[in-house]
mmCIF file of C-alpha atoms and ligand atoms in Angstrom:
data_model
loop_
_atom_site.group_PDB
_atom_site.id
_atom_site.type_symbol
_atom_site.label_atom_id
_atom_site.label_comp_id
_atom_site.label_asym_id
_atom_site.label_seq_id
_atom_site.Cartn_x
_atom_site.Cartn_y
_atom_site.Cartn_z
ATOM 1 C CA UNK A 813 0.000 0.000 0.000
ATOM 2 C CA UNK A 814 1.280 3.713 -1.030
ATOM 3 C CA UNK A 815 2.151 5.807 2.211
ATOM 4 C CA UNK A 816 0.094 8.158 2.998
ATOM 5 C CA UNK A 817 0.156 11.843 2.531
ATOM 6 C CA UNK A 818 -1.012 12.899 5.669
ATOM 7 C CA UNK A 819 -1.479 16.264 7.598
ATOM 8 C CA UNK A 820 -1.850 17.552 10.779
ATOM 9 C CA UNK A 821 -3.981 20.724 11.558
ATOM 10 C CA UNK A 822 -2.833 22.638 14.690
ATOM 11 C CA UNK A 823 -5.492 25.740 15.108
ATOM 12 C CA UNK A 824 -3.438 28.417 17.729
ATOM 13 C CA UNK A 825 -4.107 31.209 19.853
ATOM 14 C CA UNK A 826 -1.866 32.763 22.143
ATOM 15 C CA UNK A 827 0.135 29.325 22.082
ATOM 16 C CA UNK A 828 3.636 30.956 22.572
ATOM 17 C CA UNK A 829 4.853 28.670 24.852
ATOM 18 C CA UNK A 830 3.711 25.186 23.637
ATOM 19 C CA UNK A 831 4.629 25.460 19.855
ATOM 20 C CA UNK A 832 8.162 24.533 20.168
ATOM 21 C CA UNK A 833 7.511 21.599 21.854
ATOM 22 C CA UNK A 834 4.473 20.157 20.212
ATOM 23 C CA UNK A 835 6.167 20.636 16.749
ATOM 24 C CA UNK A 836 9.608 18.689 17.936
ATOM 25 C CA UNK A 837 7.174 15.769 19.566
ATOM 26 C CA UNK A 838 4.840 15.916 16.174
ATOM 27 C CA UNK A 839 8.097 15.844 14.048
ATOM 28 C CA UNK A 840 9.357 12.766 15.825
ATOM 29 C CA UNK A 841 6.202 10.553 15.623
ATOM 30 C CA UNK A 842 5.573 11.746 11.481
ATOM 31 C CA UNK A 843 9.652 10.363 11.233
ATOM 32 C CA UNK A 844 8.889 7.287 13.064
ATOM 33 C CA UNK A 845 5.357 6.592 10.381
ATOM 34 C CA UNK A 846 7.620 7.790 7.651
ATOM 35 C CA UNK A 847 9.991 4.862 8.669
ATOM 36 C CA UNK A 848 7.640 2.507 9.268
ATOM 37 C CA UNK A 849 6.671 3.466 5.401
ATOM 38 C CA UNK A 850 2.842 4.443 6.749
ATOM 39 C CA UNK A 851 3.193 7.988 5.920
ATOM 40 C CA UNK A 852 4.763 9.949 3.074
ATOM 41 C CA UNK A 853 7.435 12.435 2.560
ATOM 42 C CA UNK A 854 5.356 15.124 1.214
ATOM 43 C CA UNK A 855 3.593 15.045 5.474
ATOM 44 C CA UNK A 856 3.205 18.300 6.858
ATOM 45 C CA UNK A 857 1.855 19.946 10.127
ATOM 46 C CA UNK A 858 -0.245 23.064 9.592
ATOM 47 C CA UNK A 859 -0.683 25.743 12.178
ATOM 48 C CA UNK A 860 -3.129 28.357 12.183
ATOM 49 C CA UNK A 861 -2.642 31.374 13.695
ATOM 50 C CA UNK A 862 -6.116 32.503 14.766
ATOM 51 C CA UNK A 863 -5.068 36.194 15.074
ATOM 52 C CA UNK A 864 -2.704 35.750 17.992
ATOM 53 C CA UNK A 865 -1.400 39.062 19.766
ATOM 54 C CA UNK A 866 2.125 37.150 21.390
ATOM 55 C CA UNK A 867 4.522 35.593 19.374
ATOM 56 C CA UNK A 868 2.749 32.913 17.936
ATOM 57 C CA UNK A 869 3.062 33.857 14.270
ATOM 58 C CA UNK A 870 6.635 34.349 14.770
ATOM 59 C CA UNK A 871 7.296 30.949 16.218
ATOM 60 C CA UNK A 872 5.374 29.201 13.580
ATOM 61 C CA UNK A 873 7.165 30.823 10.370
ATOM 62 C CA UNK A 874 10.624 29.581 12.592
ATOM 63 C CA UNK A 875 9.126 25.873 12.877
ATOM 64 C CA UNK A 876 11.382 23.251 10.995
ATOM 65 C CA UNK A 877 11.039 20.807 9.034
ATOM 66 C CA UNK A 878 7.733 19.826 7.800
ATOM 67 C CA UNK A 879 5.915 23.137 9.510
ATOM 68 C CA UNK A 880 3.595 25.106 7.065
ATOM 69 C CA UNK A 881 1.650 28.199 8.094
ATOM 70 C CA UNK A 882 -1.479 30.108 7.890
ATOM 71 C CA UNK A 883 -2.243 33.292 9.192
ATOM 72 C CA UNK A 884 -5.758 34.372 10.081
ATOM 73 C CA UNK A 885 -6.053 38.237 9.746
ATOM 74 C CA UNK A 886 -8.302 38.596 13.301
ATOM 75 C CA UNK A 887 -8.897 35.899 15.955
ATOM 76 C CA UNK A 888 -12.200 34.041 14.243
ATOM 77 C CA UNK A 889 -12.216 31.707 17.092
ATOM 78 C CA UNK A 890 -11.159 27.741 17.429
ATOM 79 C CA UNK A 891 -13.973 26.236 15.483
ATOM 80 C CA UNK A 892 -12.901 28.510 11.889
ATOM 81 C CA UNK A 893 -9.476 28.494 12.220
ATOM 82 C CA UNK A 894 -9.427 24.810 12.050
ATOM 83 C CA UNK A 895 -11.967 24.850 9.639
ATOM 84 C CA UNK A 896 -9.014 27.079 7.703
ATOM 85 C CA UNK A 897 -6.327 24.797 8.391
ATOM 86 C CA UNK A 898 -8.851 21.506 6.951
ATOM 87 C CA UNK A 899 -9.552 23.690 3.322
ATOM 88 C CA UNK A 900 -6.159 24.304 2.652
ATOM 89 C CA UNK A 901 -4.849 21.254 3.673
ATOM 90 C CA UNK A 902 -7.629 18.906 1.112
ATOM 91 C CA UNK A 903 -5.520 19.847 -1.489
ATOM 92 C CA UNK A 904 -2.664 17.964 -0.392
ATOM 93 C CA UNK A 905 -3.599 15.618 1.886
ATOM 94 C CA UNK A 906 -5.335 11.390 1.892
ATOM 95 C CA UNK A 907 -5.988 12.519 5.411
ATOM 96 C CA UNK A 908 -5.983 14.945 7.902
ATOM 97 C CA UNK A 909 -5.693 14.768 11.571
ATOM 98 C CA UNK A 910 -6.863 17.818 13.633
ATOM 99 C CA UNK A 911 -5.579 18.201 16.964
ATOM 100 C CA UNK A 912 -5.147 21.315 19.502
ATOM 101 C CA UNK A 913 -1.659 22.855 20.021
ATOM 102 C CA UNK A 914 -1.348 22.401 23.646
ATOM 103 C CA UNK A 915 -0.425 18.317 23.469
ATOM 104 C CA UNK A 916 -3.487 16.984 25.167
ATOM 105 C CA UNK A 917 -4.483 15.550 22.730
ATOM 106 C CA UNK A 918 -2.022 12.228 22.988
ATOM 107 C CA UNK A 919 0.461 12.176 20.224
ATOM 108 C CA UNK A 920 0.624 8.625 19.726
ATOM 109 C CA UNK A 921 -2.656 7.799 19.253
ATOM 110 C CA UNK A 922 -1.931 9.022 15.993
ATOM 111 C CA UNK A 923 -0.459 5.374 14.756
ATOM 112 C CA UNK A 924 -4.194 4.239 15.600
ATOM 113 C CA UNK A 925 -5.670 6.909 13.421
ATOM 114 C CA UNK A 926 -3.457 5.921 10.220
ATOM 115 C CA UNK A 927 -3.778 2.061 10.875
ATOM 116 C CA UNK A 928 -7.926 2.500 11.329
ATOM 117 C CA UNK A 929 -7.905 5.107 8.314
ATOM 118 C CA UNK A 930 -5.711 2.838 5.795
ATOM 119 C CA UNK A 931 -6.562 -1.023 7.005
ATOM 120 C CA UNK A 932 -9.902 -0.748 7.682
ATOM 121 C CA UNK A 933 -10.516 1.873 5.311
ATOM 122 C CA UNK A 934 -12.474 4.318 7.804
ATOM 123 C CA UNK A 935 -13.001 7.839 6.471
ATOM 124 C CA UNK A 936 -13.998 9.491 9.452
ATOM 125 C CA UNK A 937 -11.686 8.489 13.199
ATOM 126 C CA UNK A 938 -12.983 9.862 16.472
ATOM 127 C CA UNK A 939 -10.580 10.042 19.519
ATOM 128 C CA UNK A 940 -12.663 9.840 22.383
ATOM 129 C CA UNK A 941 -11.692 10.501 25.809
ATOM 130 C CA UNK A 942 -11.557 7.680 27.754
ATOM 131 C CA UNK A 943 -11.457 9.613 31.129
ATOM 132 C CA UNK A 944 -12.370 12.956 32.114
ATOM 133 C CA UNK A 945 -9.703 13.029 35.291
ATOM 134 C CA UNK A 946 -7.624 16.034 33.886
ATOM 135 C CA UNK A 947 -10.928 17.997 33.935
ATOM 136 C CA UNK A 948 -12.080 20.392 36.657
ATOM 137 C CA UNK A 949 -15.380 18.980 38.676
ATOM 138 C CA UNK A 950 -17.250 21.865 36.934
ATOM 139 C CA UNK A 951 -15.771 21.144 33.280
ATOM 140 C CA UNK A 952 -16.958 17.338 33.611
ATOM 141 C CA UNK A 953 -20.281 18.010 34.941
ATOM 142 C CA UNK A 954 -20.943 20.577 32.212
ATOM 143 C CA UNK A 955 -19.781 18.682 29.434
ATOM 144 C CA UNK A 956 -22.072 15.879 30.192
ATOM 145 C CA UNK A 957 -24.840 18.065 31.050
ATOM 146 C CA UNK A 958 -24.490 19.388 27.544
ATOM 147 C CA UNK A 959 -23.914 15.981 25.699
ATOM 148 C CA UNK A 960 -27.247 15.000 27.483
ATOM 149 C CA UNK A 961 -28.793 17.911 26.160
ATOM 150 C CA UNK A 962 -27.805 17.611 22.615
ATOM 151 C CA UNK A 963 -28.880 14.139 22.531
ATOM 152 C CA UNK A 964 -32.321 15.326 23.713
ATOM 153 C CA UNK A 965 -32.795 17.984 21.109
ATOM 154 C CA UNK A 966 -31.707 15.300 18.489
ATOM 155 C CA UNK A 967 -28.302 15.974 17.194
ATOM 156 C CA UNK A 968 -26.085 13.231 16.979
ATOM 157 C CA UNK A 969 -22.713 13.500 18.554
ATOM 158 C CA UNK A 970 -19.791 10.963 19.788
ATOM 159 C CA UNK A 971 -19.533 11.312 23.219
ATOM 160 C CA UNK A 972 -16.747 12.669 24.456
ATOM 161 C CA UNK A 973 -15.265 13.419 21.365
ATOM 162 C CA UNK A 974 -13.594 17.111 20.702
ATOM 163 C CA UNK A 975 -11.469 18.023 17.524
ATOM 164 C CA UNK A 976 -9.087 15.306 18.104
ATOM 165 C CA UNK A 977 -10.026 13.105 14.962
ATOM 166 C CA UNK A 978 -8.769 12.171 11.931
ATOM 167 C CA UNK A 979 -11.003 12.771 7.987
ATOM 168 C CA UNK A 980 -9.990 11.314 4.647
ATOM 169 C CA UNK A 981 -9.685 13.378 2.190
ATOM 170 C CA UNK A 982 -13.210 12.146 0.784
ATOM 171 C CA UNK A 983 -14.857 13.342 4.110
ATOM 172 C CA UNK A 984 -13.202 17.161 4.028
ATOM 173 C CA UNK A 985 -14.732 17.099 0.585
ATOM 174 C CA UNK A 986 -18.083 16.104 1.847
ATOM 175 C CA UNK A 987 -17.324 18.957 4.887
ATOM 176 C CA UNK A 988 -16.652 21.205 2.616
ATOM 177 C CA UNK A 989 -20.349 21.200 0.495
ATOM 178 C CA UNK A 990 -21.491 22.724 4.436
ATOM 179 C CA UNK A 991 -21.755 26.204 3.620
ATOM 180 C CA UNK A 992 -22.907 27.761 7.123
ATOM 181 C CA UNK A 993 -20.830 30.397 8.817
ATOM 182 C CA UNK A 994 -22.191 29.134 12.214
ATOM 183 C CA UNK A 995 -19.811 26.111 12.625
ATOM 184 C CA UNK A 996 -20.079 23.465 14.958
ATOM 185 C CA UNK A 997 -17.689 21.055 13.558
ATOM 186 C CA UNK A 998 -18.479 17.779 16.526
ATOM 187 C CA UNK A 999 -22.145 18.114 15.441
ATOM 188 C CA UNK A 1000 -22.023 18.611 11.659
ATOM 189 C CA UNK A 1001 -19.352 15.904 11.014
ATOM 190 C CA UNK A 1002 -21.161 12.699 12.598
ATOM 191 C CA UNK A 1003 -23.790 13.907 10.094
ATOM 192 C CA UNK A 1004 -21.590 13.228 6.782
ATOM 193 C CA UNK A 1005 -22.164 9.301 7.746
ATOM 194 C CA UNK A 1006 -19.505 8.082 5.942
ATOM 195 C CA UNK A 1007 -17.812 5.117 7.632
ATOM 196 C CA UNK A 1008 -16.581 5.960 11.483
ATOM 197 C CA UNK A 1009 -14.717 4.533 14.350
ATOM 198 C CA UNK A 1010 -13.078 5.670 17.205
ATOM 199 C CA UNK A 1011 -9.922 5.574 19.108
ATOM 200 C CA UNK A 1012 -9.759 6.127 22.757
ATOM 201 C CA UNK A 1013 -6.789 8.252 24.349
ATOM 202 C CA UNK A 1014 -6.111 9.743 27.779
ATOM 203 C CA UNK A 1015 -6.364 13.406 27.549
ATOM 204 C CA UNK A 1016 -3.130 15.066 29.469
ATOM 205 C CA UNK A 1017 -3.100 18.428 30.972
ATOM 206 C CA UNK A 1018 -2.492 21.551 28.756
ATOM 207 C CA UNK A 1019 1.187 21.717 28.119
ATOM 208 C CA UNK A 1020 1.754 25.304 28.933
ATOM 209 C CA UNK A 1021 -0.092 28.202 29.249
ATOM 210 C CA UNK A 1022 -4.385 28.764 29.942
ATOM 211 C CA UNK A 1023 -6.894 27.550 28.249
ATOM 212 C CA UNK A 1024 -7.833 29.602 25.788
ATOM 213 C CA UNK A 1025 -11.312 28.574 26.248
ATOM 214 C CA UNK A 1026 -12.462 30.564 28.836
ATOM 215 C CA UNK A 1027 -16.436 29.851 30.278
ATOM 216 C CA UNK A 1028 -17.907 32.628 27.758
ATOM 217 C CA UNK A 1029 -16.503 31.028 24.779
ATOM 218 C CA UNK A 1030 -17.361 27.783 26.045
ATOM 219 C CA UNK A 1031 -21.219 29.029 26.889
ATOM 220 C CA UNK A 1032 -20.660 30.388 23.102
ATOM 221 C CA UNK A 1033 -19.720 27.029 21.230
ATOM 222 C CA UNK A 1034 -22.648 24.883 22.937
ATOM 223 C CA UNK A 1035 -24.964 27.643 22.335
ATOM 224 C CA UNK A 1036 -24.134 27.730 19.275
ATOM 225 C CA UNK A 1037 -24.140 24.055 19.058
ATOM 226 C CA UNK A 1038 -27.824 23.735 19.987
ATOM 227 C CA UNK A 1039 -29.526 26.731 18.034
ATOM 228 C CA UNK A 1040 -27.547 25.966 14.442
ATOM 229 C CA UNK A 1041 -28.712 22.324 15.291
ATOM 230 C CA UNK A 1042 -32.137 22.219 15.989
ATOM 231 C CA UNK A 1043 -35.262 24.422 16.299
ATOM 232 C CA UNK A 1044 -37.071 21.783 18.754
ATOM 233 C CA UNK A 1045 -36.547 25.098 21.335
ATOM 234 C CA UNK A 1046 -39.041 26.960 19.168
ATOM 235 C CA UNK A 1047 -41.320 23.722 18.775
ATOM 236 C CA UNK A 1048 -41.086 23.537 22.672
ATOM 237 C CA UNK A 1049 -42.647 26.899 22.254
ATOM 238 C CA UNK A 1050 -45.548 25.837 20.236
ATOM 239 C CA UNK A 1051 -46.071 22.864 22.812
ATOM 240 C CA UNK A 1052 -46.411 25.905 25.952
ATOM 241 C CA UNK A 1053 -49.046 27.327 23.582
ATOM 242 C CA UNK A 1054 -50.966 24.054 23.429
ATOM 243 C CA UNK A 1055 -50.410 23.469 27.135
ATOM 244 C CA UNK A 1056 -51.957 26.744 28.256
ATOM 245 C CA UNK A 1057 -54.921 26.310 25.648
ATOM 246 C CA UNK A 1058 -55.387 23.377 27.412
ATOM 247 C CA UNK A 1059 -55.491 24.712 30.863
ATOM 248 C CA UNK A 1060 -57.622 27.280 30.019
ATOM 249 C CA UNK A 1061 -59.958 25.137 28.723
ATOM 250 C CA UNK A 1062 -59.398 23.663 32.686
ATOM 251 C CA UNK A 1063 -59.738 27.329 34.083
ATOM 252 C CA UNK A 1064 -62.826 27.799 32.155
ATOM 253 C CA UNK A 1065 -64.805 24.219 34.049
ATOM 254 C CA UNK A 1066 -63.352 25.951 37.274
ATOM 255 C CA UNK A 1067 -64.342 29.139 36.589
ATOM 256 C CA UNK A 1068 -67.791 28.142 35.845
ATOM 257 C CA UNK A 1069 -68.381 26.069 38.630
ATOM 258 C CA UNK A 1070 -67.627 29.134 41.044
ATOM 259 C CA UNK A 1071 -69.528 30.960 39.400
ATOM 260 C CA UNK A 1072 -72.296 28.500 39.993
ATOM 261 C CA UNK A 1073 -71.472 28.252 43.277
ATOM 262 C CA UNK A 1074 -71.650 31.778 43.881
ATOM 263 C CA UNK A 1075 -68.358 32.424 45.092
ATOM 264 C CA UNK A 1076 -66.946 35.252 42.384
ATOM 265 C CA UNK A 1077 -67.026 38.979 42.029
ATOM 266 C CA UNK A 1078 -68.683 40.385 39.298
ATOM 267 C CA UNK A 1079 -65.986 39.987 36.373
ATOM 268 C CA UNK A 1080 -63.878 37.699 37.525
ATOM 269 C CA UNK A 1081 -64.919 34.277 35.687
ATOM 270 C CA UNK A 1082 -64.968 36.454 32.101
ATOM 271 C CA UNK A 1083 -61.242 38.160 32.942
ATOM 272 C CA UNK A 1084 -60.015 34.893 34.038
ATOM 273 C CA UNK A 1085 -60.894 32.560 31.242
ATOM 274 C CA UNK A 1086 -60.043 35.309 28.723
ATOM 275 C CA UNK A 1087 -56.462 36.211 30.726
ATOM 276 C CA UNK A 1088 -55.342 31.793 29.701
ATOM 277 C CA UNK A 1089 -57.177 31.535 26.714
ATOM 278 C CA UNK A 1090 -55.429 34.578 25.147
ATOM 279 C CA UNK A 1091 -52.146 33.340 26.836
ATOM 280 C CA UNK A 1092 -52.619 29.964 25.225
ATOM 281 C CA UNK A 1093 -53.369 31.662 21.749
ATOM 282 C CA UNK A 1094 -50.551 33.867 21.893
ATOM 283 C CA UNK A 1095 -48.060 31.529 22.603
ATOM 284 C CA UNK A 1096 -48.848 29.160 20.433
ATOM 285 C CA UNK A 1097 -48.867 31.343 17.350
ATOM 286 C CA UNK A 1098 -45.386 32.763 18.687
ATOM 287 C CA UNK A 1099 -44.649 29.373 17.724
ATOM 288 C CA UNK A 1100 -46.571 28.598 14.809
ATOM 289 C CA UNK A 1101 -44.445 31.595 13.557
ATOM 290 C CA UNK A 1102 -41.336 30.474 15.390
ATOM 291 C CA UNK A 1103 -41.725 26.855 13.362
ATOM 292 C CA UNK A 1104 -41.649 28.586 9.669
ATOM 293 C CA UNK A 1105 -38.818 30.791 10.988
ATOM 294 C CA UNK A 1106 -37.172 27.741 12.149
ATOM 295 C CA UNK A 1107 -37.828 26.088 8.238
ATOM 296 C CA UNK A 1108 -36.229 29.488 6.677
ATOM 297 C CA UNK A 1109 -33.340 28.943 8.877
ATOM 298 C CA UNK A 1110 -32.773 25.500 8.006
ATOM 299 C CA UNK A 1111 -33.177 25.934 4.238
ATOM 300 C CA UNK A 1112 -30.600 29.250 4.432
ATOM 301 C CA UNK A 1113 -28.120 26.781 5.697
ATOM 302 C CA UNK A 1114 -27.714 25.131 2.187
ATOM 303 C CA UNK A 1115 -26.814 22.089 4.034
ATOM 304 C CA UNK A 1116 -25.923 19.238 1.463
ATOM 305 C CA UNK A 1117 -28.994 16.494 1.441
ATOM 306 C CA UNK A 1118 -26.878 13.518 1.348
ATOM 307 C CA UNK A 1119 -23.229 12.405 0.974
ATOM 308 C CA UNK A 1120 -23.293 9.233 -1.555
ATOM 309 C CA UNK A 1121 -20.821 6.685 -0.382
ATOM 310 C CA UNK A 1122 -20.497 4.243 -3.048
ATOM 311 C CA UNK A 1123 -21.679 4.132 -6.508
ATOM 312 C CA UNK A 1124 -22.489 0.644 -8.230
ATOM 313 C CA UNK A 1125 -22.136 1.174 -12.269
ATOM 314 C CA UNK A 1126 -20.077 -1.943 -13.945
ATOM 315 C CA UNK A 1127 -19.564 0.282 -17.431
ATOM 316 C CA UNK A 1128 -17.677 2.966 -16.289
ATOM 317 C CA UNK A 1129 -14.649 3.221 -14.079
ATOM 318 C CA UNK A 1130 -15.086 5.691 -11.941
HETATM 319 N N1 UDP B 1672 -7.946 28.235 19.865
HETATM 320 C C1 UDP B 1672 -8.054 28.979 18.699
HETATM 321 N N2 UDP B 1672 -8.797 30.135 18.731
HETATM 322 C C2 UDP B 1672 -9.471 30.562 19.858
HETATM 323 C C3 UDP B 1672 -9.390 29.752 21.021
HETATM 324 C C4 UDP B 1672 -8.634 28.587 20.996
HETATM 325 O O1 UDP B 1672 -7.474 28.647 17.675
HETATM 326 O O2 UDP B 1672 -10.114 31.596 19.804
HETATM 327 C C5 UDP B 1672 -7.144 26.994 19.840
HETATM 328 C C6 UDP B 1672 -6.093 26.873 20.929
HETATM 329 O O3 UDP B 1672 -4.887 27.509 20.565
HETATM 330 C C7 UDP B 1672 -5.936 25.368 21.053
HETATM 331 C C8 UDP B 1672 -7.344 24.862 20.751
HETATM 332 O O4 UDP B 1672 -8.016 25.914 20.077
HETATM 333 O O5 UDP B 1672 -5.039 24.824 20.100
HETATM 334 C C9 UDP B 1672 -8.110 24.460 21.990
HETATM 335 O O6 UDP B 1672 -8.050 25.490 22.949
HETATM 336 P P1 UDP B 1672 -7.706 25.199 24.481
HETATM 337 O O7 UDP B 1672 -6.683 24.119 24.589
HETATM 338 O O8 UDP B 1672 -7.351 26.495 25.145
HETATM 339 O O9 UDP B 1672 -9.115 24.688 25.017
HETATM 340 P P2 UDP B 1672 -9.390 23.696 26.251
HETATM 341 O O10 UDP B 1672 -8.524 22.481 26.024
HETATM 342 O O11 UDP B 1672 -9.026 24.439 27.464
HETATM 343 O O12 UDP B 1672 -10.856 23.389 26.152
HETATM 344 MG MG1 MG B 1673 -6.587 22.453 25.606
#
């Protein structure tokens, strides 16, 4: 089997102080694949500098051998500068392995992404964590909170999964036909369906340096996860509507049978039963509107309908 060309996408902010390292580690284990024949000469490791303000840019362009660079002209945020570093590198690459530039994402589960990717031919590889022990008690519970969540509002996503992973170049391509400027890479990928697997690694702790996900951005990428996902938050707002027709039409056997029984004011049944039925009304048109605004939304995404993954025709070679 011909070795393949294979890149690495490193998406960096303010990563000053782990560059050096991760590129000499990253250098070592694309020698060792290259001697094992697994991986080509023409490898390379792409950085992207998301619009850095230390010396980021400076290191990178100094990174030898096998470095490349890309320079983002204002910090776009983690999700687009990878998606940067995986549209330039589909014109070179078989595959491409994203991974974050502060090594904790383990290095040598790398050999596991190559052997699943050329043996048994996977297009898409998944590391999953198979701990969360490097995480703070609030990081953990959060993330599952919002895995849970996802999986009730009906996106599909591997658990535990970040942007360590590896694509073939087949699956960039098929990335590539998602036009949206609202990216949320772990969601939209799973939904490519081209064949998957996973490889589970220990995530270490961040090299050097902070994170440069503090809470806000993190509140930012799962809220942006769920709303460029799914609109079942505006159909929950359609099912309030129903609920408080519903209990209106509760208020209104209530109301009645005070009346009957004498014990109202002058008014009150009529104000009452009008005060839920008007409530039930309005919010369930808020939502009836809410449900085509939720269509438009969809349909401006341009999201491809389908990814085909094999085609069947014995008279033409394709
Ligand atoms: N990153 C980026 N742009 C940003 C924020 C982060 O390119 O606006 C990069 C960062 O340099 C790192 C990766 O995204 O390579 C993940 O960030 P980090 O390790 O700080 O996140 P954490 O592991 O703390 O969730
Ligand atoms: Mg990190």
């Amino acid at each position: 089997m011909k070795p393949t060309d294979l890149y690495i996408v490193i998406p960096c902010y303010n990563e000053e102080d782990c560059l050096s390292e991760t590129h000499k580690r990253l250098t070592k284990k694309l020698r060792q694949l290259q001697k094992q024949g697994v991986i080509s000469e023409r490898s390379r490791i792409v950085y992207v500098d998301d619009g850095s303000k230390d010396r980021t840019w400076r290191i990178i362009r100094r990174l030898k051998p096998d470095a490349i660079g890309l320079k983002l002209a204002h910090n776009r945020g983690h999700q687009n500068a990878l998606l940067a570093g995986l549209m330039y590198a589909k014109k070179h690459a078989d595959a491409i392995i994203s991974m974050d530039a502060d090594l904790q994402d383990d290095i040598n589960a790398i050999d596991e992404f190559v052997r699943k990717f050329r043996e048994e031919k996977c297009e898409i590889v998944y590391g999953v964590r198979n701990d969360r022990a490097t995480d703070t008690v609030f990081k953990r519970n959060t993330a599952q909170l919002f895995y849970k969540l996802m999986h009730l509002l009906g996106v599909e996503m591997q658990y535990n999964s970040a942007d360590y992973r590896l694509m073939s170049k087949r699956a960039i391509k098929e990335l590539a036909k998602y036009n949206e400027s609202n990216l949320f890479l772990r969601g939209i990928i799973p939904t490519i369906g081209l064949k998957a697997t996973t490889v589970e690694y220990t995530r270490a702790e961040r090299y050097a340096g902070e994170s440069k996900y503090p809470l806000k951005k993190m509140l930012g990428l799962a809220w942006n996860g769920i709303t460029s996902f799914s609109i079942k938050p505006i159909r929950a707002v359609f099912g309030l509507g129903v609920v408080f027709s519903c209990v209106s039409l509760a208020v209104l056997i209530y109301a009645v049978i005070m009346k009957m029984l004498g014990q109202t004011v002058d008014g009150w049944t009529f104000t009452i039963c009008s005060i839920w039925l008007i409530g039930g009304i309005q919010t369930a048109s808020i939502g009836l509107i809410g449900e085509y605004v939720g269509k438009t939304y969809i349909e401006s995404k341009h999201r491809p309908r389908y990814a085909i993954e094999k085609i069947h025709n014995p008279y033409k070679k394709l």
